[in-house]
PDB file of C-alpha atoms in Angstrom:
ATOM      1  CA  GLY L   1     111.709 135.359  93.989  1.00 51.00           C
ATOM      2  CA  PRO L   2     111.714 132.637  91.753  1.00 55.00           C
ATOM      3  CA  ALA L   3     114.648 132.140  89.377  1.00 53.00           C
ATOM      4  CA  ALA L   4     114.662 130.064  86.104  1.00 52.00           C
ATOM      5  CA  GLY L   5     117.661 127.480  85.755  1.00 55.00           C
ATOM      6  CA  GLY L   6     118.779 124.861  83.288  1.00 53.00           C
ATOM      7  CA  ASN L   7     116.513 121.897  82.247  1.00 56.00           C
ATOM      8  CA  GLY L   8     113.538 123.852  82.828  1.00 57.00           C
ATOM      9  CA  LEU L   9     113.872 124.030  86.251  1.00 64.00           C
ATOM     10  CA  LEU L  10     112.873 126.742  88.700  1.00 64.00           C
ATOM     11  CA  TYR L  11     114.682 127.498  91.997  1.00 65.00           C
ATOM     12  CA  VAL L  12     113.021 129.429  94.782  1.00 61.00           C
ATOM     13  CA  LYS L  13     114.005 130.399  98.313  1.00 62.00           C
ATOM     14  CA  ALA L  14     111.423 130.351 100.793  1.00 60.00           C
ATOM     15  CA  GLN L  15     111.197 130.505 104.470  1.00 57.00           C
ATOM     16  CA  SER L  16     108.647 128.112 104.775  1.00 58.00           C
ATOM     17  CA  PHE L  17     105.886 126.329 102.618  1.00 56.00           C
ATOM     18  CA  SER L  18     103.194 128.608 103.757  1.00 58.00           C
ATOM     19  CA  SER L  19     105.035 131.616 102.133  1.00 57.00           C
ATOM     20  CA  LEU L  20     105.730 129.366  99.074  1.00 56.00           C
ATOM     21  CA  LYS L  21     102.358 128.149  98.571  1.00 55.00           C
ATOM     22  CA  SER L  22     101.221 132.099  97.310  1.00 54.00           C
ATOM     23  CA  HIS L  23     103.329 131.099  94.301  1.00 49.00           C
ATOM     24  CA  PHE L  24     101.551 128.036  93.486  1.00 51.00           C
ATOM     25  CA  PRO L  25      97.834 128.264  93.906  1.00 45.00           C
ATOM     26  CA  GLN L  26      95.856 124.950  93.825  1.00 48.00           C
ATOM     27  CA  VAL L  27      92.952 124.821  91.476  1.00 42.00           C
ATOM     28  CA  ILE L  28      90.009 123.466  93.294  1.00 39.00           C
ATOM     29  CA  ALA L  29      86.327 122.998  92.096  1.00 38.00           C
ATOM     30  CA  VAL L  30      84.094 125.790  93.455  1.00 40.00           C
ATOM     31  CA  LYS L  31      80.934 124.271  92.441  1.00 45.00           C
ATOM     32  CA  LYS L  32      80.888 121.293  94.931  1.00 63.00           C
ATOM     33  CA  GLU L  33      82.699 120.825  98.127  1.00 86.00           C
ATOM     34  CA  ILE L  34      85.744 118.633  98.175  1.00 93.00           C
ATOM     35  CA  ALA L  35      86.562 116.440 101.171  1.00 95.00           C
ATOM     36  CA  SER L  36      89.114 117.460 103.830  1.00 95.00           C
ATOM     37  CA  ILE L  37      92.754 116.618 103.266  1.00 95.00           C
ATOM     38  CA  ASP L  38      92.696 114.004 106.030  1.00 96.00           C
ATOM     39  CA  THR L  39      89.578 112.055 104.087  1.00 97.00           C
ATOM     40  CA  ARG L  40      91.172 112.115 100.913  1.00 97.00           C
ATOM     41  CA  ASP L  41      94.451 110.916 102.189  1.00 97.00           C
ATOM     42  CA  GLN L  42      92.607 108.172 104.234  1.00 98.00           C
ATOM     43  CA  VAL L  43      90.473 107.420 100.960  1.00 98.00           C
ATOM     44  CA  TYR L  44      93.391 107.360  98.574  1.00 98.00           C
ATOM     45  CA  ARG L  45      95.749 105.136 100.797  1.00 98.00           C
ATOM     46  CA  SER L  46      92.962 102.588 100.965  1.00 98.00           C
ATOM     47  CA  ILE L  47      92.772 102.667  97.325  1.00 98.00           C
ATOM     48  CA  LEU L  48      96.554 102.034  96.930  1.00 98.00           C
ATOM     49  CA  SER L  49      96.674  99.223  99.522  1.00 97.00           C
ATOM     50  CA  GLN L  50      93.782  97.627  97.377  1.00 97.00           C
ATOM     51  CA  CYS L  51      95.439  98.400  94.207  1.00 97.00           C
ATOM     52  CA  PRO L  52      99.101  96.456  94.277  1.00 96.00           C
ATOM     53  CA  MET L  53     101.368  97.204  91.464  1.00 96.00           C
ATOM     54  CA  LEU L  54     101.093  94.884  88.455  1.00 96.00           C
ATOM     55  CA  GLU L  55     104.192  93.507  87.450  1.00 96.00           C
ATOM     56  CA  LYS L  56     103.838  95.088  83.840  1.00 95.00           C
ATOM     57  CA  ASP L  57     103.471  98.544  85.471  1.00 95.00           C
ATOM     58  CA  LYS L  58     106.760  97.836  87.796  1.00 95.00           C
ATOM     59  CA  LYS L  59     108.612  97.036  84.661  1.00 94.00           C
ATOM     60  CA  ARG L  60     107.595 100.079  83.027  1.00 92.00           C
ATOM     61  CA  ILE L  61     108.576 102.276  85.809  1.00 94.00           C
ATOM     62  CA  LEU L  62     112.015 100.594  86.242  1.00 95.00           C
ATOM     63  CA  GLN L  63     112.654 101.273  82.692  1.00 93.00           C
ATOM     64  CA  ARG L  64     113.053 104.910  83.877  1.00 93.00           C
ATOM     65  CA  GLU L  65     116.108 103.970  85.458  1.00 94.00           C
ATOM     66  CA  ILE L  66     115.608 106.233  88.520  1.00 95.00           C
ATOM     67  CA  PRO L  67     117.562 104.998  91.520  1.00 93.00           C
ATOM     68  CA  ASN L  68     115.461 104.393  94.706  1.00 92.00           C
ATOM     69  CA  ILE L  69     112.104 105.242  93.202  1.00 94.00           C
ATOM     70  CA  PHE L  70     110.180 102.807  95.189  1.00 94.00           C
ATOM     71  CA  GLU L  71     111.661 104.093  98.398  1.00 92.00           C
ATOM     72  CA  TYR L  72     110.796 107.670  97.596  1.00 90.00           C
ATOM     73  CA  SER L  73     107.289 107.037  96.273  1.00 94.00           C
ATOM     74  CA  ARG L  74     104.481 104.339  96.566  1.00 95.00           C
ATOM     75  CA  PHE L  75     102.616 103.322  93.264  1.00 97.00           C
ATOM     76  CA  GLY L  76      99.683 101.141  92.467  1.00 97.00           C
ATOM     77  CA  SER L  77      97.830  99.805  89.321  1.00 97.00           C
ATOM     78  CA  LEU L  78      94.060 100.974  89.070  1.00 96.00           C
ATOM     79  CA  PRO L  79      92.254  98.040  87.385  1.00 94.00           C
ATOM     80  CA  ASP L  80      89.937  98.594  84.491  1.00 91.00           C
ATOM     81  CA  ALA L  81      86.380 100.040  85.386  1.00 85.00           C
ATOM     82  CA  ARG L  82      84.835  97.328  83.345  1.00 84.00           C
ATOM     83  CA  GLY L  83      85.733  94.475  85.755  1.00 79.00           C
ATOM     84  CA  GLY L  84      84.193  94.192  89.465  1.00 82.00           C
ATOM     85  CA  GLY L  85      87.481  95.306  91.140  1.00 90.00           C
ATOM     86  CA  ARG L  86      86.463  98.865  91.608  1.00 94.00           C
ATOM     87  CA  HIS L  87      82.990  98.044  93.058  1.00 95.00           C
ATOM     88  CA  GLN L  88      85.072  96.010  95.696  1.00 96.00           C
ATOM     89  CA  ILE L  89      87.164  98.716  96.265  1.00 97.00           C
ATOM     90  CA  VAL L  90      84.355 101.176  97.253  1.00 97.00           C
ATOM     91  CA  ARG L  91      82.679  98.567  99.491  1.00 96.00           C
ATOM     92  CA  ASN L  92      85.853  98.027 101.404  1.00 97.00           C
ATOM     93  CA  ILE L  93      86.413 101.741 101.805  1.00 98.00           C
ATOM     94  CA  LEU L  94      83.018 102.064 103.083  1.00 97.00           C
ATOM     95  CA  GLU L  95      83.188  99.044 105.397  1.00 96.00           C
ATOM     96  CA  TYR L  96      86.519  99.558 106.723  1.00 95.00           C
ATOM     97  CA  THR L  97      87.158 103.496 107.073  1.00 94.00           C
ATOM     98  CA  GLY L  98      83.960 104.594 108.708  1.00 93.00           C
ATOM     99  CA  ILE L  99      83.517 107.013 105.934  1.00 96.00           C
ATOM    100  CA  SER L 100      80.014 107.473 104.599  1.00 96.00           C
ATOM    101  CA  GLU L 101      78.783 107.650 101.232  1.00 96.00           C
ATOM    102  CA  LYS L 102      78.142 111.517 101.318  1.00 95.00           C
ATOM    103  CA  GLU L 103      81.720 111.844 102.467  1.00 96.00           C
ATOM    104  CA  LEU L 104      83.106 109.563  99.716  1.00 97.00           C
ATOM    105  CA  LEU L 105      81.303 111.539  97.054  1.00 96.00           C
ATOM    106  CA  GLN L 106      83.266 114.774  98.047  1.00 96.00           C
ATOM    107  CA  VAL L 107      86.483 112.884  97.338  1.00 97.00           C
ATOM    108  CA  PRO L 108      87.571 113.420  93.641  1.00 96.00           C
ATOM    109  CA  GLY L 109      87.203 110.246  91.669  1.00 96.00           C
ATOM    110  CA  PHE L 110      83.813 109.155  93.225  1.00 97.00           C
ATOM    111  CA  PHE L 111      80.522 109.710  91.711  1.00 95.00           C
ATOM    112  CA  LEU L 112      77.024 108.370  91.575  1.00 94.00           C
ATOM    113  CA  ASN L 113      76.126 106.208  88.524  1.00 92.00           C
ATOM    114  CA  LYS L 114      72.486 106.125  87.011  1.00 91.00           C
ATOM    115  CA  GLN L 115      71.378 103.228  89.493  1.00 92.00           C
ATOM    116  CA  GLY L 116      72.783 105.391  92.365  1.00 92.00           C
ATOM    117  CA  ARG L 117      75.443 103.433  93.304  1.00 94.00           C
ATOM    118  CA  VAL L 118      78.889 105.093  94.489  1.00 96.00           C
ATOM    119  CA  CYS L 119      81.700 104.464  91.419  1.00 95.00           C
ATOM    120  CA  LEU L 120      85.291 105.092  91.440  1.00 96.00           C
ATOM    121  CA  GLY L 121      86.258 106.725  88.143  1.00 93.00           C
ATOM    122  CA  GLY L 122      89.780 107.232  86.466  1.00 89.00           C
ATOM    123  CA  SER L 123      91.382 105.514  83.446  1.00 90.00           C
ATOM    124  CA  ALA L 124      93.415 102.164  84.296  1.00 93.00           C
ATOM    125  CA  GLY L 125      97.067 102.530  84.566  1.00 94.00           C
ATOM    126  CA  ILE L 126      99.858 103.540  87.212  1.00 96.00           C
ATOM    127  CA  LEU L 127      98.503 105.143  90.264  1.00 97.00           C
ATOM    128  CA  MET L 128     100.836 108.027  91.683  1.00 97.00           C
ATOM    129  CA  PRO L 129     100.084 109.916  94.861  1.00 97.00           C
ATOM    130  CA  VAL L 130     100.713 113.664  95.116  1.00 96.00           C
ATOM    131  CA  LEU L 131     101.582 114.448  98.655  1.00 95.00           C
ATOM    132  CA  ASP L 132     101.274 117.834 100.618  1.00 93.00           C
ATOM    133  CA  PRO L 133     103.634 119.410 102.938  1.00 92.00           C
ATOM    134  CA  ASP L 134     102.441 117.172 105.725  1.00 92.00           C
ATOM    135  CA  GLY L 135     103.114 114.017 103.895  1.00 93.00           C
ATOM    136  CA  LYS L 136      99.167 113.424 103.115  1.00 95.00           C
ATOM    137  CA  ILE L 137      98.079 112.375  99.811  1.00 97.00           C
ATOM    138  CA  GLU L 138      95.954 115.336  98.248  1.00 95.00           C
ATOM    139  CA  ALA L 139      95.438 113.606  94.896  1.00 96.00           C
ATOM    140  CA  LEU L 140      96.313 110.597  92.570  1.00 97.00           C
ATOM    141  CA  GLN L 141      97.649 110.773  89.119  1.00 95.00           C
ATOM    142  CA  ILE L 142      97.299 107.974  86.598  1.00 95.00           C
ATOM    143  CA  ARG L 143      99.987 107.323  84.267  1.00 93.00           C
ATOM    144  CA  ARG L 144      98.018 105.446  81.368  1.00 88.00           C
ATOM    145  CA  ALA L 145      99.238 102.710  79.160  1.00 74.00           C
ATOM    146  CA  SER L 146      96.659 103.596  76.222  1.00 68.00           C
ATOM    147  CA  LYS L 147      96.692 106.376  73.706  1.00 63.00           C
ATOM    148  CA  GLY L 148      95.748 109.869  74.437  1.00 59.00           C
ATOM    149  CA  SER L 149      96.774 111.998  77.517  1.00 65.00           C
ATOM    150  CA  LYS L 150      99.220 110.119  79.145  1.00 85.00           C
ATOM    151  CA  TYR L 151      98.891 111.460  82.786  1.00 88.00           C
ATOM    152  CA  LEU L 152      95.225 112.060  84.273  1.00 91.00           C
ATOM    153  CA  TRP L 153      93.959 112.710  87.617  1.00 93.00           C
ATOM    154  CA  VAL L 154      91.715 110.299  89.375  1.00 94.00           C
ATOM    155  CA  SER L 155      88.601 112.560  89.040  1.00 89.00           C
ATOM    156  CA  SER L 156      85.056 112.449  87.311  1.00 86.00           C
ATOM    157  CA  SER L 157      83.171 115.138  85.356  1.00 86.00           C
ATOM    158  CA  LYS L 158      80.132 113.690  87.540  1.00 90.00           C
ATOM    159  CA  GLY L 159      81.794 114.221  90.791  1.00 92.00           C
ATOM    160  CA  VAL L 160      83.992 116.529  92.510  1.00 92.00           C
ATOM    161  CA  SER L 161      86.963 117.962  90.531  1.00 90.00           C
ATOM    162  CA  SER L 162      90.653 117.285  91.801  1.00 90.00           C
ATOM    163  CA  GLY L 163      92.148 120.434  90.468  1.00 88.00           C
ATOM    164  CA  ALA L 164      95.533 120.274  89.795  1.00 89.00           C
ATOM    165  CA  PRO L 165      97.636 120.092  93.094  1.00 92.00           C
ATOM    166  CA  THR L 166     101.239 120.816  93.462  1.00 93.00           C
ATOM    167  CA  GLY L 167     103.039 117.932  95.035  1.00 94.00           C
ATOM    168  CA  ILE L 168     106.086 117.930  97.281  1.00 94.00           C
ATOM    169  CA  LEU L 169     109.013 115.673  98.028  1.00 94.00           C
ATOM    170  CA  TYR L 170     111.103 117.000 100.958  1.00 92.00           C
ATOM    171  CA  ASP L 171     112.367 116.001 104.347  1.00 91.00           C
ATOM    172  CA  PRO L 172     110.999 118.361 106.694  1.00 89.00           C
ATOM    173  CA  ASP L 173     113.811 117.744 109.324  1.00 90.00           C
ATOM    174  CA  ARG L 174     116.426 119.053 106.779  1.00 90.00           C
ATOM    175  CA  PHE L 175     114.727 121.531 104.824  1.00 90.00           C
ATOM    176  CA  GLN L 176     116.392 124.693 104.744  1.00 87.00           C
ATOM    177  CA  GLY L 177     114.533 127.140 102.595  1.00 86.00           C
ATOM    178  CA  HIS L 178     115.602 125.686  98.975  1.00 90.00           C
ATOM    179  CA  VAL L 179     113.040 124.682  96.514  1.00 92.00           C
ATOM    180  CA  VAL L 180     113.235 123.353  93.013  1.00 93.00           C
ATOM    181  CA  VAL L 181     110.268 123.403  90.795  1.00 93.00           C
ATOM    182  CA  THR L 182     109.793 120.842  88.104  1.00 94.00           C
ATOM    183  CA  GLU L 183     106.949 119.086  85.919  1.00 92.00           C
ATOM    184  CA  GLY L 184     105.630 115.875  87.016  1.00 92.00           C
ATOM    185  CA  LEU L 185     106.422 113.018  89.708  1.00 94.00           C
ATOM    186  CA  PHE L 186     108.819 111.330  87.666  1.00 94.00           C
ATOM    187  CA  LYS L 187     111.410 114.127  87.138  1.00 94.00           C
ATOM    188  CA  ALA L 188     111.070 115.150  90.853  1.00 95.00           C
ATOM    189  CA  LEU L 189     111.821 111.567  91.837  1.00 95.00           C
ATOM    190  CA  ALA L 190     115.078 111.594  89.486  1.00 95.00           C
ATOM    191  CA  LEU L 191     116.170 115.208  91.001  1.00 95.00           C
ATOM    192  CA  LYS L 192     115.902 113.801  94.573  1.00 93.00           C
ATOM    193  CA  ASN L 193     118.727 111.468  93.865  1.00 93.00           C
ATOM    194  CA  VAL L 194     121.142 114.336  92.783  1.00 94.00           C
ATOM    195  CA  LEU L 195     119.829 117.277  94.897  1.00 94.00           C
ATOM    196  CA  PRO L 196     121.178 118.061  98.588  1.00 93.00           C
ATOM    197  CA  GLU L 197     118.812 116.288 101.269  1.00 91.00           C
ATOM    198  CA  HIS L 198     117.963 119.818 102.639  1.00 92.00           C
ATOM    199  CA  THR L 199     116.237 120.973  99.107  1.00 93.00           C
ATOM    200  CA  ALA L 200     112.507 120.659  98.669  1.00 94.00           C
ATOM    201  CA  ILE L 201     111.084 119.650  95.310  1.00 95.00           C
ATOM    202  CA  LEU L 202     107.934 120.925  93.982  1.00 94.00           C
ATOM    203  CA  HIS L 203     106.503 118.999  90.860  1.00 94.00           C
ATOM    204  CA  VAL L 204     103.497 120.736  88.995  1.00 92.00           C
ATOM    205  CA  ALA L 205     101.357 119.292  86.545  1.00 85.00           C
ATOM    206  CA  GLY L 206     101.918 119.451  83.072  1.00 70.00           C
ATOM    207  CA  VAL L 207      99.768 121.136  80.476  1.00 47.00           C
ATOM    208  CA  GLY L 208      98.617 117.993  78.993  1.00 45.00           C
ATOM    209  CA  GLN L 209      97.299 116.406  81.998  1.00 48.00           C
ATOM    210  CA  HIS L 210      93.627 116.384  82.493  1.00 43.00           C
ATOM    211  CA  LYS L 211      90.950 114.673  84.681  1.00 47.00           C
ATOM    212  CA  GLY L 212      90.406 110.832  84.208  1.00 46.00           C
TER     213      GLY L 212
END
């Protein structure tokens, strides 16, 4: 079973991720149907491609001094909701992905406003993808620059909840059943530089992480 280690880490031995998942149930909204992982992955990759990282956000990440960080994870910068940038993001997703408005509203982060228009919620900040064992993006986190909760989910109280999925960093070709559990993507990325390549790293959301 799981064993506690130093620095707040948890070490787990698992034959496969299917057996491991029972230890880390994912919280998914039951009131509204959430989109499939393939749809979420497609939508979130479209968001990241349309939201390149701002220089100020890149500097904030580099200040963490985590080697190879941009090789191990992709980042973006979500613009402020008060501009027109988010409306263009929604239009591009609907036009170029083949995803319908109904399907898009099942993706956490999207909702209908009072005018019946599909909108993208979430606070402005650094976008951080949370990956599943197949390397697909199951959710997006936001590292805010403003005061309050630092880490939020791309989610909306008016739409489908993202829950708090557990992210995974690992090489499936080298994985040998050794798993380390830590809190947050940045800690996981730092560990990836020092742990053996056959180790998988799970990063769980912190207690203070809420929907955006």
